[in-house]
Amino acid sequence: MNFQKAASVLLSALSVCFLSSCDIPLEEPAPSSKSQDGSVLSNSHEESTFTTDSSISKSESSAPSSPVATDTPEQSPIDTTKEYSDLSFLTADQQELYRVAYDAKDGLYGMGDNLMYLWGYRPVLDDNEAVVYIDEDYVLYNANFYEFSNHIHQIFTDSFLANSDYSVKFIDYDGDVAVNYSLKKDIVYGTTIQVNEAFPDTYRLVCSSENSIDFTLISHYDRNGWNGQNDSIDVYTIEYPIRMIKLSDGWRIDEFHTTMFG
């Protein structure tokens, strides 16, 4: 009896239950607040300040680089303090999804016609070669609404699109796409070429599982706004959550932000 009791205690002590990193949040999301300039700041945001000479050549900022990826995301344990200068912690498919979403940002958040031209659509013209307007605020495009809708739903989840301006900016007009030409978000104050070149975006992996991945976009801004080429810049950061989830037919972006539009 003593031997059986000892064996039972030993087996109980060796019983362990493992959970994936995304099943247990590494930290509770902090409520957001607004800075003096109206930008949304996370309470978990760590503000870093830099003062530097801004004599930097001016050129257009480009999309995030896409390094060679492994077949699977980085596995646990995850160092949530590590900052990445690229998206190497994503798979090749996930990197491509992020790139496509990034390219669509100017139309999704900025002027809607940016996305239409990006995807090869052009406005409908009348007999006088003039753009056709619908209800004054919309421009009609030579674009099948079903095909356009299917395209964007291959990038973003239904939930994300439902909570964005998508359904107002792009509407179904007799089977074609009509685009609101005036609806757009403001660019975050302090977004400058100077800062983008000197302090490009960085990323921090939060958690990863077979069906979801969460990471942080760390964006850099100048409190002084746009300055002359030789003026100093006062840099601070805002951290934005990005989330991808795996559906039955592939990965989608479920939460998305950009440095330019917040």
mmCIF file of C-alpha atoms in Angstrom:
data_model
loop_
_atom_site.group_PDB
_atom_site.id
_atom_site.type_symbol
_atom_site.label_atom_id
_atom_site.label_comp_id
_atom_site.label_asym_id
_atom_site.label_seq_id
_atom_site.Cartn_x
_atom_site.Cartn_y
_atom_site.Cartn_z
ATOM 1 C CA MET A 1 0.000 0.000 0.000
ATOM 2 C CA ASN A 2 2.790 2.444 0.824
ATOM 3 C CA PHE A 3 4.466 1.783 -2.525
ATOM 4 C CA GLN A 4 1.197 2.337 -4.438
ATOM 5 C CA LYS A 5 0.524 5.586 -2.577
ATOM 6 C CA ALA A 6 4.007 6.916 -3.345
ATOM 7 C CA ALA A 7 3.653 6.058 -7.034
ATOM 8 C CA SER A 8 0.295 7.858 -7.216
ATOM 9 C CA VAL A 9 1.756 11.026 -5.692
ATOM 10 C CA LEU A 10 4.696 10.950 -8.121
ATOM 11 C CA LEU A 11 2.433 10.613 -11.187
ATOM 12 C CA SER A 12 0.287 13.534 -10.017
ATOM 13 C CA ALA A 13 3.330 15.745 -9.632
ATOM 14 C CA LEU A 14 4.479 14.965 -13.184
ATOM 15 C CA SER A 15 1.122 15.935 -14.773
ATOM 16 C CA VAL A 16 1.577 19.238 -16.683
ATOM 17 C CA CYS A 17 -0.768 21.237 -18.900
ATOM 18 C CA PHE A 18 0.671 23.363 -21.727
ATOM 19 C CA LEU A 19 -1.100 26.375 -23.267
ATOM 20 C CA SER A 20 -0.103 28.321 -26.406
ATOM 21 C CA SER A 21 1.317 31.850 -26.086
ATOM 22 C CA CYS A 22 -1.697 33.510 -27.776
ATOM 23 C CA ASP A 23 -4.189 31.636 -25.577
ATOM 24 C CA ILE A 24 -2.848 33.480 -22.529
ATOM 25 C CA PRO A 25 -2.380 37.197 -23.173
ATOM 26 C CA LEU A 26 1.048 38.382 -22.158
ATOM 27 C CA GLU A 27 -0.447 41.584 -20.896
ATOM 28 C CA GLU A 28 -3.890 43.161 -20.711
ATOM 29 C CA PRO A 29 -4.397 45.854 -23.393
ATOM 30 C CA ALA A 30 -4.304 49.279 -21.826
ATOM 31 C CA PRO A 31 -7.089 51.782 -22.451
ATOM 32 C CA SER A 32 -6.242 54.517 -24.909
ATOM 33 C CA SER A 33 -5.939 58.209 -24.271
ATOM 34 C CA LYS A 34 -5.344 61.265 -26.408
ATOM 35 C CA SER A 35 -2.279 63.431 -26.566
ATOM 36 C CA GLN A 36 -2.451 67.203 -26.775
ATOM 37 C CA ASP A 37 -2.362 67.057 -30.576
ATOM 38 C CA GLY A 38 -5.298 64.642 -30.649
ATOM 39 C CA SER A 39 -3.305 61.521 -31.574
ATOM 40 C CA VAL A 40 -4.410 58.334 -29.849
ATOM 41 C CA LEU A 41 -1.782 57.107 -27.435
ATOM 42 C CA SER A 42 -1.779 53.748 -25.715
ATOM 43 C CA ASN A 43 -1.228 53.818 -21.969
ATOM 44 C CA SER A 44 1.275 51.033 -22.547
ATOM 45 C CA HIS A 45 3.148 53.286 -24.959
ATOM 46 C CA GLU A 46 6.679 54.063 -23.929
ATOM 47 C CA GLU A 47 7.580 57.489 -25.196
ATOM 48 C CA SER A 48 11.125 57.901 -26.403
ATOM 49 C CA THR A 49 12.581 61.290 -27.175
ATOM 50 C CA PHE A 50 15.436 62.042 -29.545
ATOM 51 C CA THR A 51 16.884 65.343 -30.654
ATOM 52 C CA THR A 52 18.967 65.203 -33.770
ATOM 53 C CA ASP A 53 20.078 67.185 -36.779
ATOM 54 C CA SER A 54 17.499 66.686 -39.502
ATOM 55 C CA SER A 55 19.773 67.343 -42.477
ATOM 56 C CA ILE A 56 18.497 64.248 -44.233
ATOM 57 C CA SER A 57 17.851 63.818 -47.931
ATOM 58 C CA LYS A 58 14.135 63.888 -48.716
ATOM 59 C CA SER A 59 12.609 60.962 -50.572
ATOM 60 C CA GLU A 60 9.319 59.099 -50.506
ATOM 61 C CA SER A 61 9.003 56.541 -47.718
ATOM 62 C CA SER A 62 8.571 52.955 -48.895
ATOM 63 C CA ALA A 63 6.647 49.923 -47.696
ATOM 64 C CA PRO A 64 8.170 47.665 -45.008
ATOM 65 C CA SER A 65 10.967 45.423 -46.213
ATOM 66 C CA SER A 66 10.192 41.736 -46.693
ATOM 67 C CA PRO A 67 13.150 39.597 -45.595
ATOM 68 C CA VAL A 68 13.385 35.895 -46.303
ATOM 69 C CA ALA A 69 10.959 34.163 -43.959
ATOM 70 C CA THR A 70 10.836 30.724 -42.413
ATOM 71 C CA ASP A 71 7.944 28.322 -43.031
ATOM 72 C CA THR A 72 6.509 28.829 -39.543
ATOM 73 C CA PRO A 73 6.250 31.835 -37.214
ATOM 74 C CA GLU A 74 8.690 32.271 -34.381
ATOM 75 C CA GLN A 75 7.767 29.802 -31.656
ATOM 76 C CA SER A 76 7.487 30.209 -27.906
ATOM 77 C CA PRO A 77 9.091 31.301 -25.719
ATOM 78 C CA ILE A 78 8.722 34.809 -27.141
ATOM 79 C CA ASP A 79 10.891 37.719 -26.084
ATOM 80 C CA THR A 80 8.262 40.453 -25.952
ATOM 81 C CA THR A 81 10.910 43.112 -25.312
ATOM 82 C CA LYS A 82 12.792 42.493 -28.568
ATOM 83 C CA GLU A 83 12.349 45.080 -31.321
ATOM 84 C CA TYR A 84 12.624 43.941 -34.928
ATOM 85 C CA SER A 85 13.667 46.197 -37.773
ATOM 86 C CA ASP A 86 11.793 43.980 -40.265
ATOM 87 C CA LEU A 87 9.015 41.394 -40.407
ATOM 88 C CA SER A 88 11.244 38.325 -40.207
ATOM 89 C CA PHE A 89 9.108 36.895 -37.383
ATOM 90 C CA LEU A 90 6.257 36.405 -39.893
ATOM 91 C CA THR A 91 5.947 33.634 -42.456
ATOM 92 C CA ALA A 92 6.281 34.474 -46.156
ATOM 93 C CA ASP A 93 2.476 34.402 -46.562
ATOM 94 C CA GLN A 94 1.980 36.684 -43.573
ATOM 95 C CA GLN A 95 4.603 39.125 -44.830
ATOM 96 C CA GLU A 96 2.886 39.290 -48.223
ATOM 97 C CA LEU A 97 -0.484 39.882 -46.558
ATOM 98 C CA TYR A 98 0.954 42.752 -44.537
ATOM 99 C CA ARG A 99 2.566 44.256 -47.643
ATOM 100 C CA VAL A 100 -0.705 44.156 -49.579
ATOM 101 C CA ALA A 101 -2.573 45.777 -46.673
ATOM 102 C CA TYR A 102 0.150 48.423 -46.351
ATOM 103 C CA ASP A 103 -0.103 49.239 -50.054
ATOM 104 C CA ALA A 104 -3.884 49.620 -49.711
ATOM 105 C CA LYS A 105 -3.624 52.103 -46.828
ATOM 106 C CA ASP A 106 -3.712 55.254 -48.990
ATOM 107 C CA GLY A 107 -7.084 54.209 -50.398
ATOM 108 C CA LEU A 108 -8.518 52.618 -47.285
ATOM 109 C CA TYR A 109 -7.654 55.540 -45.013
ATOM 110 C CA GLY A 110 -6.855 58.325 -47.491
ATOM 111 C CA MET A 111 -8.653 59.133 -50.745
ATOM 112 C CA GLY A 112 -10.613 56.107 -51.948
ATOM 113 C CA ASP A 113 -9.600 56.589 -55.569
ATOM 114 C CA ASN A 114 -6.013 55.734 -54.554
ATOM 115 C CA LEU A 115 -7.097 52.139 -53.987
ATOM 116 C CA MET A 116 -9.099 52.006 -57.219
ATOM 117 C CA TYR A 117 -6.130 53.151 -59.312
ATOM 118 C CA LEU A 118 -3.793 50.828 -57.391
ATOM 119 C CA TRP A 119 -5.958 47.869 -58.362
ATOM 120 C CA GLY A 120 -6.316 48.987 -61.979
ATOM 121 C CA TYR A 121 -9.829 50.462 -61.929
ATOM 122 C CA ARG A 122 -10.726 53.713 -63.696
ATOM 123 C CA PRO A 123 -13.712 56.092 -63.402
ATOM 124 C CA VAL A 124 -16.716 55.833 -65.699
ATOM 125 C CA LEU A 125 -16.790 58.705 -68.214
ATOM 126 C CA ASP A 126 -19.843 60.227 -69.832
ATOM 127 C CA ASP A 127 -20.224 61.204 -73.513
ATOM 128 C CA ASN A 128 -18.204 64.357 -72.850
ATOM 129 C CA GLU A 129 -15.350 62.376 -71.294
ATOM 130 C CA ALA A 130 -16.264 63.752 -67.860
ATOM 131 C CA VAL A 131 -16.256 61.736 -64.640
ATOM 132 C CA VAL A 132 -19.696 60.440 -63.623
ATOM 133 C CA TYR A 133 -20.773 61.548 -60.143
ATOM 134 C CA ILE A 134 -23.361 59.725 -58.022
ATOM 135 C CA ASP A 135 -25.249 61.694 -55.345
ATOM 136 C CA GLU A 136 -22.604 64.438 -55.566
ATOM 137 C CA ASP A 137 -20.169 62.747 -53.146
ATOM 138 C CA TYR A 138 -19.395 59.590 -55.139
ATOM 139 C CA VAL A 139 -17.512 58.831 -58.334
ATOM 140 C CA LEU A 140 -18.609 55.818 -60.370
ATOM 141 C CA TYR A 141 -15.900 53.340 -61.413
ATOM 142 C CA ASN A 142 -15.638 50.616 -64.042
ATOM 143 C CA ALA A 143 -15.381 48.006 -61.304
ATOM 144 C CA ASN A 144 -17.650 45.084 -60.526
ATOM 145 C CA PHE A 145 -18.640 45.491 -56.880
ATOM 146 C CA TYR A 146 -18.661 41.757 -56.165
ATOM 147 C CA GLU A 147 -15.112 41.310 -57.500
ATOM 148 C CA PHE A 148 -13.877 44.409 -55.653
ATOM 149 C CA SER A 149 -15.511 43.310 -52.396
ATOM 150 C CA ASN A 150 -14.094 39.812 -52.717
ATOM 151 C CA HIS A 151 -10.626 41.273 -53.300
ATOM 152 C CA ILE A 152 -10.596 43.380 -50.144
ATOM 153 C CA HIS A 153 -12.133 40.576 -48.062
ATOM 154 C CA GLN A 154 -9.149 38.433 -49.031
ATOM 155 C CA ILE A 155 -7.010 40.924 -47.075
ATOM 156 C CA PHE A 156 -9.110 42.015 -44.093
ATOM 157 C CA THR A 157 -11.653 40.265 -41.871
ATOM 158 C CA ASP A 158 -15.356 41.122 -42.011
ATOM 159 C CA SER A 159 -15.079 42.481 -38.475
ATOM 160 C CA PHE A 160 -12.258 44.860 -39.352
ATOM 161 C CA LEU A 161 -14.035 46.221 -42.421
ATOM 162 C CA ALA A 162 -17.323 46.601 -40.520
ATOM 163 C CA ASN A 163 -15.577 48.836 -37.996
ATOM 164 C CA SER A 164 -13.866 50.982 -40.633
ATOM 165 C CA ASP A 165 -15.089 53.527 -43.200
ATOM 166 C CA TYR A 166 -15.048 50.856 -45.902
ATOM 167 C CA SER A 167 -18.826 50.419 -46.237
ATOM 168 C CA VAL A 168 -19.331 54.189 -46.529
ATOM 169 C CA LYS A 169 -16.377 54.952 -48.774
ATOM 170 C CA PHE A 170 -17.034 52.126 -51.274
ATOM 171 C CA ILE A 171 -20.679 51.409 -52.143
ATOM 172 C CA ASP A 172 -22.561 49.162 -54.548
ATOM 173 C CA TYR A 173 -24.228 51.201 -57.314
ATOM 174 C CA ASP A 174 -26.148 48.926 -59.686
ATOM 175 C CA GLY A 175 -23.403 46.302 -59.426
ATOM 176 C CA ASP A 176 -20.490 48.711 -59.888
ATOM 177 C CA VAL A 177 -18.320 50.480 -57.308
ATOM 178 C CA ALA A 178 -18.985 54.103 -56.401
ATOM 179 C CA VAL A 179 -16.301 55.783 -54.299
ATOM 180 C CA ASN A 180 -16.705 58.649 -51.865
ATOM 181 C CA TYR A 181 -14.040 61.084 -53.056
ATOM 182 C CA SER A 182 -13.968 63.307 -49.952
ATOM 183 C CA LEU A 183 -13.977 60.852 -47.024
ATOM 184 C CA LYS A 184 -10.497 60.408 -45.564
ATOM 185 C CA LYS A 185 -8.582 60.331 -42.300
ATOM 186 C CA ASP A 186 -6.106 63.015 -41.295
ATOM 187 C CA ILE A 187 -2.423 62.155 -41.270
ATOM 188 C CA VAL A 188 -1.033 61.834 -37.736
ATOM 189 C CA TYR A 189 0.673 65.053 -36.656
ATOM 190 C CA GLY A 190 4.443 64.738 -36.733
ATOM 191 C CA THR A 191 4.570 62.317 -39.666
ATOM 192 C CA THR A 192 7.533 63.579 -41.684
ATOM 193 C CA ILE A 193 9.979 62.207 -44.222
ATOM 194 C CA GLN A 194 12.792 63.305 -41.915
ATOM 195 C CA VAL A 195 11.597 61.060 -39.088
ATOM 196 C CA ASN A 196 10.688 58.160 -41.385
ATOM 197 C CA GLU A 197 14.184 58.112 -42.834
ATOM 198 C CA ALA A 198 16.072 58.542 -39.559
ATOM 199 C CA PHE A 199 13.750 56.382 -37.422
ATOM 200 C CA PRO A 200 11.952 53.784 -39.561
ATOM 201 C CA ASP A 201 9.167 51.624 -38.152
ATOM 202 C CA THR A 202 10.090 48.811 -35.805
ATOM 203 C CA TYR A 203 8.048 45.867 -34.521
ATOM 204 C CA ARG A 204 7.619 43.800 -31.371
ATOM 205 C CA LEU A 205 6.140 40.289 -31.390
ATOM 206 C CA VAL A 206 3.467 39.824 -28.710
ATOM 207 C CA CYS A 207 2.190 36.280 -29.191
ATOM 208 C CA SER A 208 1.933 33.654 -31.887
ATOM 209 C CA SER A 209 -0.055 30.453 -32.404
ATOM 210 C CA GLU A 210 -1.176 28.292 -35.319
ATOM 211 C CA ASN A 211 -4.301 30.414 -35.823
ATOM 212 C CA SER A 212 -3.314 33.949 -34.841
ATOM 213 C CA ILE A 213 -0.383 36.284 -34.414
ATOM 214 C CA ASP A 214 -0.233 39.604 -32.584
ATOM 215 C CA PHE A 215 2.540 42.143 -32.875
ATOM 216 C CA THR A 216 3.143 45.820 -32.251
ATOM 217 C CA LEU A 217 3.953 48.497 -34.816
ATOM 218 C CA ILE A 218 6.245 51.116 -33.242
ATOM 219 C CA SER A 219 5.836 54.389 -35.145
ATOM 220 C CA HIS A 220 8.010 57.487 -34.843
ATOM 221 C CA TYR A 221 6.859 61.110 -35.055
ATOM 222 C CA ASP A 222 8.261 64.617 -34.662
ATOM 223 C CA ARG A 223 6.620 66.805 -32.000
ATOM 224 C CA ASN A 224 7.778 69.874 -33.915
ATOM 225 C CA GLY A 225 5.963 68.840 -37.078
ATOM 226 C CA TRP A 226 7.649 69.616 -40.379
ATOM 227 C CA ASN A 227 10.910 71.528 -40.080
ATOM 228 C CA GLY A 228 13.559 72.846 -42.389
ATOM 229 C CA GLN A 229 16.271 70.496 -43.569
ATOM 230 C CA ASN A 230 18.790 71.715 -40.992
ATOM 231 C CA ASP A 231 16.416 71.982 -38.021
ATOM 232 C CA SER A 232 16.515 69.533 -35.136
ATOM 233 C CA ILE A 233 13.659 67.074 -34.658
ATOM 234 C CA ASP A 234 12.014 65.971 -31.425
ATOM 235 C CA VAL A 235 11.021 62.326 -31.877
ATOM 236 C CA TYR A 236 8.465 60.333 -29.917
ATOM 237 C CA THR A 237 6.824 56.958 -30.547
ATOM 238 C CA ILE A 238 3.306 55.550 -30.592
ATOM 239 C CA GLU A 239 2.682 51.802 -30.453
ATOM 240 C CA TYR A 240 -0.147 50.281 -32.495
ATOM 241 C CA PRO A 241 -1.490 46.703 -32.252
ATOM 242 C CA ILE A 242 -1.576 44.509 -35.371
ATOM 243 C CA ARG A 243 -3.417 41.202 -35.420
ATOM 244 C CA MET A 244 -3.667 38.461 -38.039
ATOM 245 C CA ILE A 245 -5.967 35.461 -37.802
ATOM 246 C CA LYS A 246 -6.137 32.272 -39.850
ATOM 247 C CA LEU A 247 -9.473 31.447 -41.489
ATOM 248 C CA SER A 248 -10.410 28.313 -43.399
ATOM 249 C CA ASP A 249 -9.097 29.793 -46.654
ATOM 250 C CA GLY A 250 -6.042 31.648 -45.387
ATOM 251 C CA TRP A 251 -4.789 34.505 -43.241
ATOM 252 C CA ARG A 252 -6.574 37.837 -42.779
ATOM 253 C CA ILE A 253 -5.743 41.058 -40.961
ATOM 254 C CA ASP A 254 -8.133 41.574 -38.053
ATOM 255 C CA GLU A 255 -6.586 44.737 -36.600
ATOM 256 C CA PHE A 256 -4.466 47.149 -38.572
ATOM 257 C CA HIS A 257 -2.781 50.527 -38.158
ATOM 258 C CA THR A 258 -0.208 52.549 -40.051
ATOM 259 C CA THR A 259 2.302 55.199 -39.055
ATOM 260 C CA MET A 260 0.780 57.753 -41.437
ATOM 261 C CA PHE A 261 -2.886 57.376 -40.456
ATOM 262 C CA GLY A 262 -2.605 55.943 -36.962
#
